[in-house]
Short mmCIF file of C-alpha atoms in Angstrom, two decimals:
data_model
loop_
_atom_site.label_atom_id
_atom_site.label_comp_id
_atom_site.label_asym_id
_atom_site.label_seq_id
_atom_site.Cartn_x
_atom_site.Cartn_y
_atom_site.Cartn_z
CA UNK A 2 0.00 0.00 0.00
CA UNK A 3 1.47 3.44 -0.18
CA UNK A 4 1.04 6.36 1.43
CA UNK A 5 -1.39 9.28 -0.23
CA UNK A 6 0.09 13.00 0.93
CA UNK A 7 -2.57 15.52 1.79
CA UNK A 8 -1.21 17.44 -0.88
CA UNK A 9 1.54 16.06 -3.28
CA UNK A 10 3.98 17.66 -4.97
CA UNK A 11 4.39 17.84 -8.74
CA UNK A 12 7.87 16.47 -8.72
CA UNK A 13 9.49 17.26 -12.58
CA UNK A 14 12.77 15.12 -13.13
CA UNK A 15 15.52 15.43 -15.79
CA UNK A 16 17.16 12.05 -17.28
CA UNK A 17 20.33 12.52 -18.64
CA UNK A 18 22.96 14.44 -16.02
CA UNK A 19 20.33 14.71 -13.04
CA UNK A 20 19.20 10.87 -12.51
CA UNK A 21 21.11 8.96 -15.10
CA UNK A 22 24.76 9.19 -15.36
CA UNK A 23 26.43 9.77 -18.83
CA UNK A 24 26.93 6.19 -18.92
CA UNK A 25 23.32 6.12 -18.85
CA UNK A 26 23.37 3.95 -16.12
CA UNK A 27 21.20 4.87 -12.50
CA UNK A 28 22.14 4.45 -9.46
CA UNK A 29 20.40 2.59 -6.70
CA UNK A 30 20.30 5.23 -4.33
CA UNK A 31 18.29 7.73 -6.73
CA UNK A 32 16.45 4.36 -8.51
CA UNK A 33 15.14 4.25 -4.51
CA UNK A 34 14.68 7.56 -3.80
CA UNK A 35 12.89 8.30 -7.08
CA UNK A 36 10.77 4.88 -6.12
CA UNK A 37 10.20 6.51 -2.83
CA UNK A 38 8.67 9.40 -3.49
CA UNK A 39 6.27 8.37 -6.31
CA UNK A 40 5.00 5.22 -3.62
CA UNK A 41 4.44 8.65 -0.73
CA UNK A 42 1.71 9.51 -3.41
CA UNK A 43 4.15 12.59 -5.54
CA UNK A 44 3.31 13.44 -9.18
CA UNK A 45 6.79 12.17 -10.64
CA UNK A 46 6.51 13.47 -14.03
CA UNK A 47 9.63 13.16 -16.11
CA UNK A 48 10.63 16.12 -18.52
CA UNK A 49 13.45 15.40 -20.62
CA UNK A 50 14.72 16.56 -24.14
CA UNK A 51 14.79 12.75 -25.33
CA UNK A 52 11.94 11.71 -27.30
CA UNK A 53 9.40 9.24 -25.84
CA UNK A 54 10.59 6.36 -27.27
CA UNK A 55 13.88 7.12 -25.48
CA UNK A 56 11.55 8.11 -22.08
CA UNK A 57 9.54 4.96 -21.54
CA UNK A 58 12.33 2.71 -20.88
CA UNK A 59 13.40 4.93 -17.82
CA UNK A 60 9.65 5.32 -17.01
CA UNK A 61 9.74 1.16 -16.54
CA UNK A 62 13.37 1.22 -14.94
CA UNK A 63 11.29 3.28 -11.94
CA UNK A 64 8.11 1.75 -12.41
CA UNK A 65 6.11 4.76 -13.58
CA UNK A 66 2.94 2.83 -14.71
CA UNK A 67 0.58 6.05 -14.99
CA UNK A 68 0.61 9.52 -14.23
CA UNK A 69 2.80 11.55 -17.11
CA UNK A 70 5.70 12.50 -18.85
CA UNK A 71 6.62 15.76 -20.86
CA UNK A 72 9.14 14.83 -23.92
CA UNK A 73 11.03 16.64 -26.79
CA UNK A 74 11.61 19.42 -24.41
CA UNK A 75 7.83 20.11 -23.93
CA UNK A 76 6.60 19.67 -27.32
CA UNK A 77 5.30 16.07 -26.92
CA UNK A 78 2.78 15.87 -23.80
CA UNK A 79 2.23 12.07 -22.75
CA UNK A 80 0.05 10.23 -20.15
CA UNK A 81 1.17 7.07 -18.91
CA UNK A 82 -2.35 4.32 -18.91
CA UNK A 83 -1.52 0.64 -18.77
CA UNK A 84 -5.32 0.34 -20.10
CA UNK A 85 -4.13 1.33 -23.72
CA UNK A 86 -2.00 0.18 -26.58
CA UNK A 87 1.84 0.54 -25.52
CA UNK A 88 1.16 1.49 -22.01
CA UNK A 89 0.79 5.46 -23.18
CA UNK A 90 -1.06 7.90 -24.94
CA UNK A 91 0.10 11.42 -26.84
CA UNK A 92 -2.43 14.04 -25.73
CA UNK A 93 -0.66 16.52 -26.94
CA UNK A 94 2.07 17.54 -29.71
CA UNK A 95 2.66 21.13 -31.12
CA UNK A 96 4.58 21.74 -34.06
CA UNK A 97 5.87 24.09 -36.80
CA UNK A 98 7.38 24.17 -40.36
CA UNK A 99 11.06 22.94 -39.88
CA UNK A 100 11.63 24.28 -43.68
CA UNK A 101 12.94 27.91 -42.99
CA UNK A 102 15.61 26.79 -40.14
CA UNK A 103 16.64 24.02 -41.89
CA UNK A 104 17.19 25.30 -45.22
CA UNK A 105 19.42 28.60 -43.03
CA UNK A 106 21.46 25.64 -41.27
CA UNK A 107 22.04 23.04 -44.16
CA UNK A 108 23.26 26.64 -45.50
CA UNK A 109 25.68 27.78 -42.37
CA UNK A 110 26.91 24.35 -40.96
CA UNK A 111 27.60 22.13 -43.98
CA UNK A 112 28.48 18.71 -43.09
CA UNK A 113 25.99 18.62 -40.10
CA UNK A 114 23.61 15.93 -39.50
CA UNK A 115 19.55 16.60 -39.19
CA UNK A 116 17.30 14.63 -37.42
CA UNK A 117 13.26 15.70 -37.45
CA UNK A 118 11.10 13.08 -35.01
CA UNK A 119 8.48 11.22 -35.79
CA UNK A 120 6.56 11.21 -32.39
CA UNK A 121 6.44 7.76 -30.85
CA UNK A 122 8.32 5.62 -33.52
CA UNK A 123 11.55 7.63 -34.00
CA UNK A 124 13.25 10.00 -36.32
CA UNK A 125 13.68 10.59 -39.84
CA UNK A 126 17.38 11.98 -40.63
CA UNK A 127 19.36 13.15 -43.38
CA UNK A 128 22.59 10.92 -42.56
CA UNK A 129 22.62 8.74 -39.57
CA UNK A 130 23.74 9.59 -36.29
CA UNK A 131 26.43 7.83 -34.50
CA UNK A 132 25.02 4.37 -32.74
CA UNK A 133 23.15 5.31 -29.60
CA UNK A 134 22.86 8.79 -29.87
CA UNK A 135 18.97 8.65 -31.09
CA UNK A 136 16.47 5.94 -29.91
CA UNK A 137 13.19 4.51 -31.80
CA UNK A 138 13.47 3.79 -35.47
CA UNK A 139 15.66 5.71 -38.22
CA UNK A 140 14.55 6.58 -41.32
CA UNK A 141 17.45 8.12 -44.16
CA UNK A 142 15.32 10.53 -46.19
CA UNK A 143 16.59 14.12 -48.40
CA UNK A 144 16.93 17.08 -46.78
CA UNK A 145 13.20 18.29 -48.74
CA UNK A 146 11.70 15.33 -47.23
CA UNK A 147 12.94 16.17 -43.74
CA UNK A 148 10.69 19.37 -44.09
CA UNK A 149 7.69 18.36 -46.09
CA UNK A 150 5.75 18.44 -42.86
CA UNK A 151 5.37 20.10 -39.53
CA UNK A 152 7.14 18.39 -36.54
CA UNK A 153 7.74 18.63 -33.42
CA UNK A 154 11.53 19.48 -33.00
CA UNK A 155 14.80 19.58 -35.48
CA UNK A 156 17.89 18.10 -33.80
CA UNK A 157 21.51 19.64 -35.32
CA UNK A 158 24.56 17.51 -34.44
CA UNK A 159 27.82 19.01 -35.61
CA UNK A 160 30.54 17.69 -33.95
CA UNK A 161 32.80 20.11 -34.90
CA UNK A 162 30.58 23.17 -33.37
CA UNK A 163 31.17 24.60 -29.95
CA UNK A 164 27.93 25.53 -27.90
CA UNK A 165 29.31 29.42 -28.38
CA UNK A 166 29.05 28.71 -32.35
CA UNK A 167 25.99 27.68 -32.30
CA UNK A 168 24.41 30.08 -29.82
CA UNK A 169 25.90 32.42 -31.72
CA UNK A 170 25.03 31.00 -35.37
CA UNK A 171 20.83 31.25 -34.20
CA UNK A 172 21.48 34.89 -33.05
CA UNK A 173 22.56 35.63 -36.62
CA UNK A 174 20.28 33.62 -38.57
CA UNK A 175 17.30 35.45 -36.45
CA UNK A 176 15.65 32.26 -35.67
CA UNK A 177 12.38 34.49 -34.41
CA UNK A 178 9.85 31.97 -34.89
CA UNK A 179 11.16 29.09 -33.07
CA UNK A 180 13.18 28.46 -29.55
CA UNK A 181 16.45 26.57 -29.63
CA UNK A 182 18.34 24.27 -26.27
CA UNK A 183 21.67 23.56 -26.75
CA UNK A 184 23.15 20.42 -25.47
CA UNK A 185 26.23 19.01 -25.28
CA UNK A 186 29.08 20.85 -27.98
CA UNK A 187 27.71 18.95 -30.99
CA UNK A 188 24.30 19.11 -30.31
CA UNK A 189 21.08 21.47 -30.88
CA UNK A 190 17.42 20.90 -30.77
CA UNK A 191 14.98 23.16 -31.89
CA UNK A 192 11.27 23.06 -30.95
CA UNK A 193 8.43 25.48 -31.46
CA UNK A 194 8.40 29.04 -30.68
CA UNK A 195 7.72 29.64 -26.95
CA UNK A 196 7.55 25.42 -26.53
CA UNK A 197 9.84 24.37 -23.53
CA UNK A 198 10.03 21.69 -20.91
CA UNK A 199 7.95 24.48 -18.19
CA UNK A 200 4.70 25.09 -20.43
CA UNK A 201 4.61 21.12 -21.41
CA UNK A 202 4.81 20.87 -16.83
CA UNK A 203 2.10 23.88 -16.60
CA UNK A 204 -0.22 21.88 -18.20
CA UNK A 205 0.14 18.56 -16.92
CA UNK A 206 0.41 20.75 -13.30
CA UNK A 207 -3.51 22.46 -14.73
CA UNK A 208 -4.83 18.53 -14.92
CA UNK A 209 -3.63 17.41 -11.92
CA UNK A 210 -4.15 20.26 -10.21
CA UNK A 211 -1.80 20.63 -7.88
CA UNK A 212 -0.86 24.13 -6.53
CA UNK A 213 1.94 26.18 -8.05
CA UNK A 214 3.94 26.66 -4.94
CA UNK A 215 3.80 22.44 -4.47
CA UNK A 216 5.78 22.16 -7.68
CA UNK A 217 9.47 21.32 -7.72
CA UNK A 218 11.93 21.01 -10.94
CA UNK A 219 15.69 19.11 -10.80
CA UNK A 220 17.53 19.68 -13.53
CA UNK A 221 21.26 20.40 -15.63
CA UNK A 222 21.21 21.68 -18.76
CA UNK A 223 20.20 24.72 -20.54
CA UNK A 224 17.34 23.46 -21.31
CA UNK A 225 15.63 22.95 -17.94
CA UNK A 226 16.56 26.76 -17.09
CA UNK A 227 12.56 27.36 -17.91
CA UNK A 228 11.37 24.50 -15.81
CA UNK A 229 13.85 25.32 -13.31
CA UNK A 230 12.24 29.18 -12.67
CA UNK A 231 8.47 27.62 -13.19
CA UNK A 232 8.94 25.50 -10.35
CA UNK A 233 8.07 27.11 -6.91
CA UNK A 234 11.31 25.05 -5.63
CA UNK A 235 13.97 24.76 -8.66
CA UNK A 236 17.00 22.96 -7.81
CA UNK A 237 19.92 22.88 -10.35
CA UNK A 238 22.30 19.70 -9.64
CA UNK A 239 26.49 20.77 -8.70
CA UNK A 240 27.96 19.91 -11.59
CA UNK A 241 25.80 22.14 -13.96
CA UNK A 242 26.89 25.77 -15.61
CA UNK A 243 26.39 28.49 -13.88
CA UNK A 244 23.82 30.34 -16.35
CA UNK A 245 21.35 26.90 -15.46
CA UNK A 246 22.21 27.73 -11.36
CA UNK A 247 21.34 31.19 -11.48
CA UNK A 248 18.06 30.20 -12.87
CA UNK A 249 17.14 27.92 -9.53
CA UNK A 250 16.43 28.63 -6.00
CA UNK A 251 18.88 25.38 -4.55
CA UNK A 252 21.94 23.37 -5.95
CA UNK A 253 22.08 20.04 -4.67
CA UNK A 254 25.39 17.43 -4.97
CA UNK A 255 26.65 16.40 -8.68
CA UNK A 256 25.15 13.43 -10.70
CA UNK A 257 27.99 11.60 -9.45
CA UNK A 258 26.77 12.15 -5.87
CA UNK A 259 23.45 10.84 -6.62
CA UNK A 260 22.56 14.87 -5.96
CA UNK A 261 18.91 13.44 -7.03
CA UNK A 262 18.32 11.32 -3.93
CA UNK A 263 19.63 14.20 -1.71
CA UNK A 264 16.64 16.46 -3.35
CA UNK A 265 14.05 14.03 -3.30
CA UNK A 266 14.65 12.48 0.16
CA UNK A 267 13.32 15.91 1.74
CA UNK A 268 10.06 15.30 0.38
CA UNK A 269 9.60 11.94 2.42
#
């Protein structure tokens, strides 16, 4: 039986560098903790950048069975059911035309690699992407058929890009009608103008309905700087930049210190 708090706490969790290593291996002391908190009755809601095929295999690793799950750095909405087909549903996606930006940085980064997903089954690409790097299935198609439809995010891997070139590559190219995250030095997504990890959370926090100030956001990257100033308690993990800790209220220990557990143990 587990316990049912009088009111829970929308707890919204990073994957990659908060509770899974770069090995992309997690440890047993956040596996528990993370366990813990959804059995005392939380709202564990995982918001990652990674698509939802990459998402549901750490949903099982914890045992997330329902509740939900924002992916693609808020533009994919998902609600965990094991009532329906695959154990989830998409309720809801927002898109826009990938033509314009990709056409500017086939242009500006020759040689880079383009990936557009196709929501729940994987990604068609241009070239493919070094093993691992990009779950679900791959599809090689021409750069025109990469944009002959809306989607829900563009991901730019050019290895030989530094995460200054590229910030400063979307500053020049005036990319006004979409928002960019970038990752690690090779690696850009872009998703839909005004789309990030905190307005997928806001709604899933709207159907749950749990309070604003009983929301709380863990995160590493750049991209969870948005979630990180939604949540009423936003705690950045050690080993992040210093932009992404400026944007929370609390740093806890590094990924390598299981900093997760140490966050999520106050709430039990």
């Amino acid at each position: 039986m587990t316990a049912s708090p009088v009111s829970p706490w929308l707890v919204a969790l990073d994957i990659d560098g908060t509770l899974v290593h770069y090995d992309q291996t997690m440890s047993d002391a956040v596996l528990a903790a993370v366990r813990d908190v959804a059995a005392a009755g939380h709202h564990v809601v995982l918001s990652s950048g990674r698509s939802l095929v990459a998402m549901t295999p750490v949903a099982e690793l914890i045992g997330l069975k329902t509740g939900w799950m924002v992916c693609s750095n808020g533009a994919v909405t998902v609600r965990l059911d094991p009532e329906v087909q695959g154990g989830w549903e998409v309720t809801d996606t927002l898109t826009f035309d990938p033509e314009p930006a990709l056409r500017l940085l086939s242009e500006h980064l020759p040689g880079a690699r383009f990936a557009v997903e196709d929501v729940g089954t994987g990604f068609r690409l241009n070239e493919l992407f070094p093993d691992g790097e990009l779950d679900g299935e791959h599809r090689v198609v021409t750069l025109e058929e990469l944009w002959d439809d809306e989607v829900t995010r563009i991901v730019v891997r050019s290895p030989e890009a530094t995460s200054d070139d590229f910030h400063e590559l979307v500053q020049r190219l005036g990319f006004d009608d979409v928002t960019y995250a970038v990752g690690w030095t090779a690696w850009m997504d872009i998703a839909p103008k005004g789309v990030s990890k905190a307005t997928g959370l806001e709604t899933v926090r709207e159907r749950l309905g749990v309070p604003s100030e009983r929301t709380l956001a863990l995160g590493d990257g750049h991209n969870d700087v948005e979630m990180l100033r939604w949540a009423a308690r936003g705690v950045a993990m050690g080993h992040a930049e210093e932009a992404v800790k400026a944007a929370a209220d609390e740093v806890t220990g590094t990924v390598e210190d299981d900093g997760a557990a140490q966050v999520l143990r106050t709430l039990l």
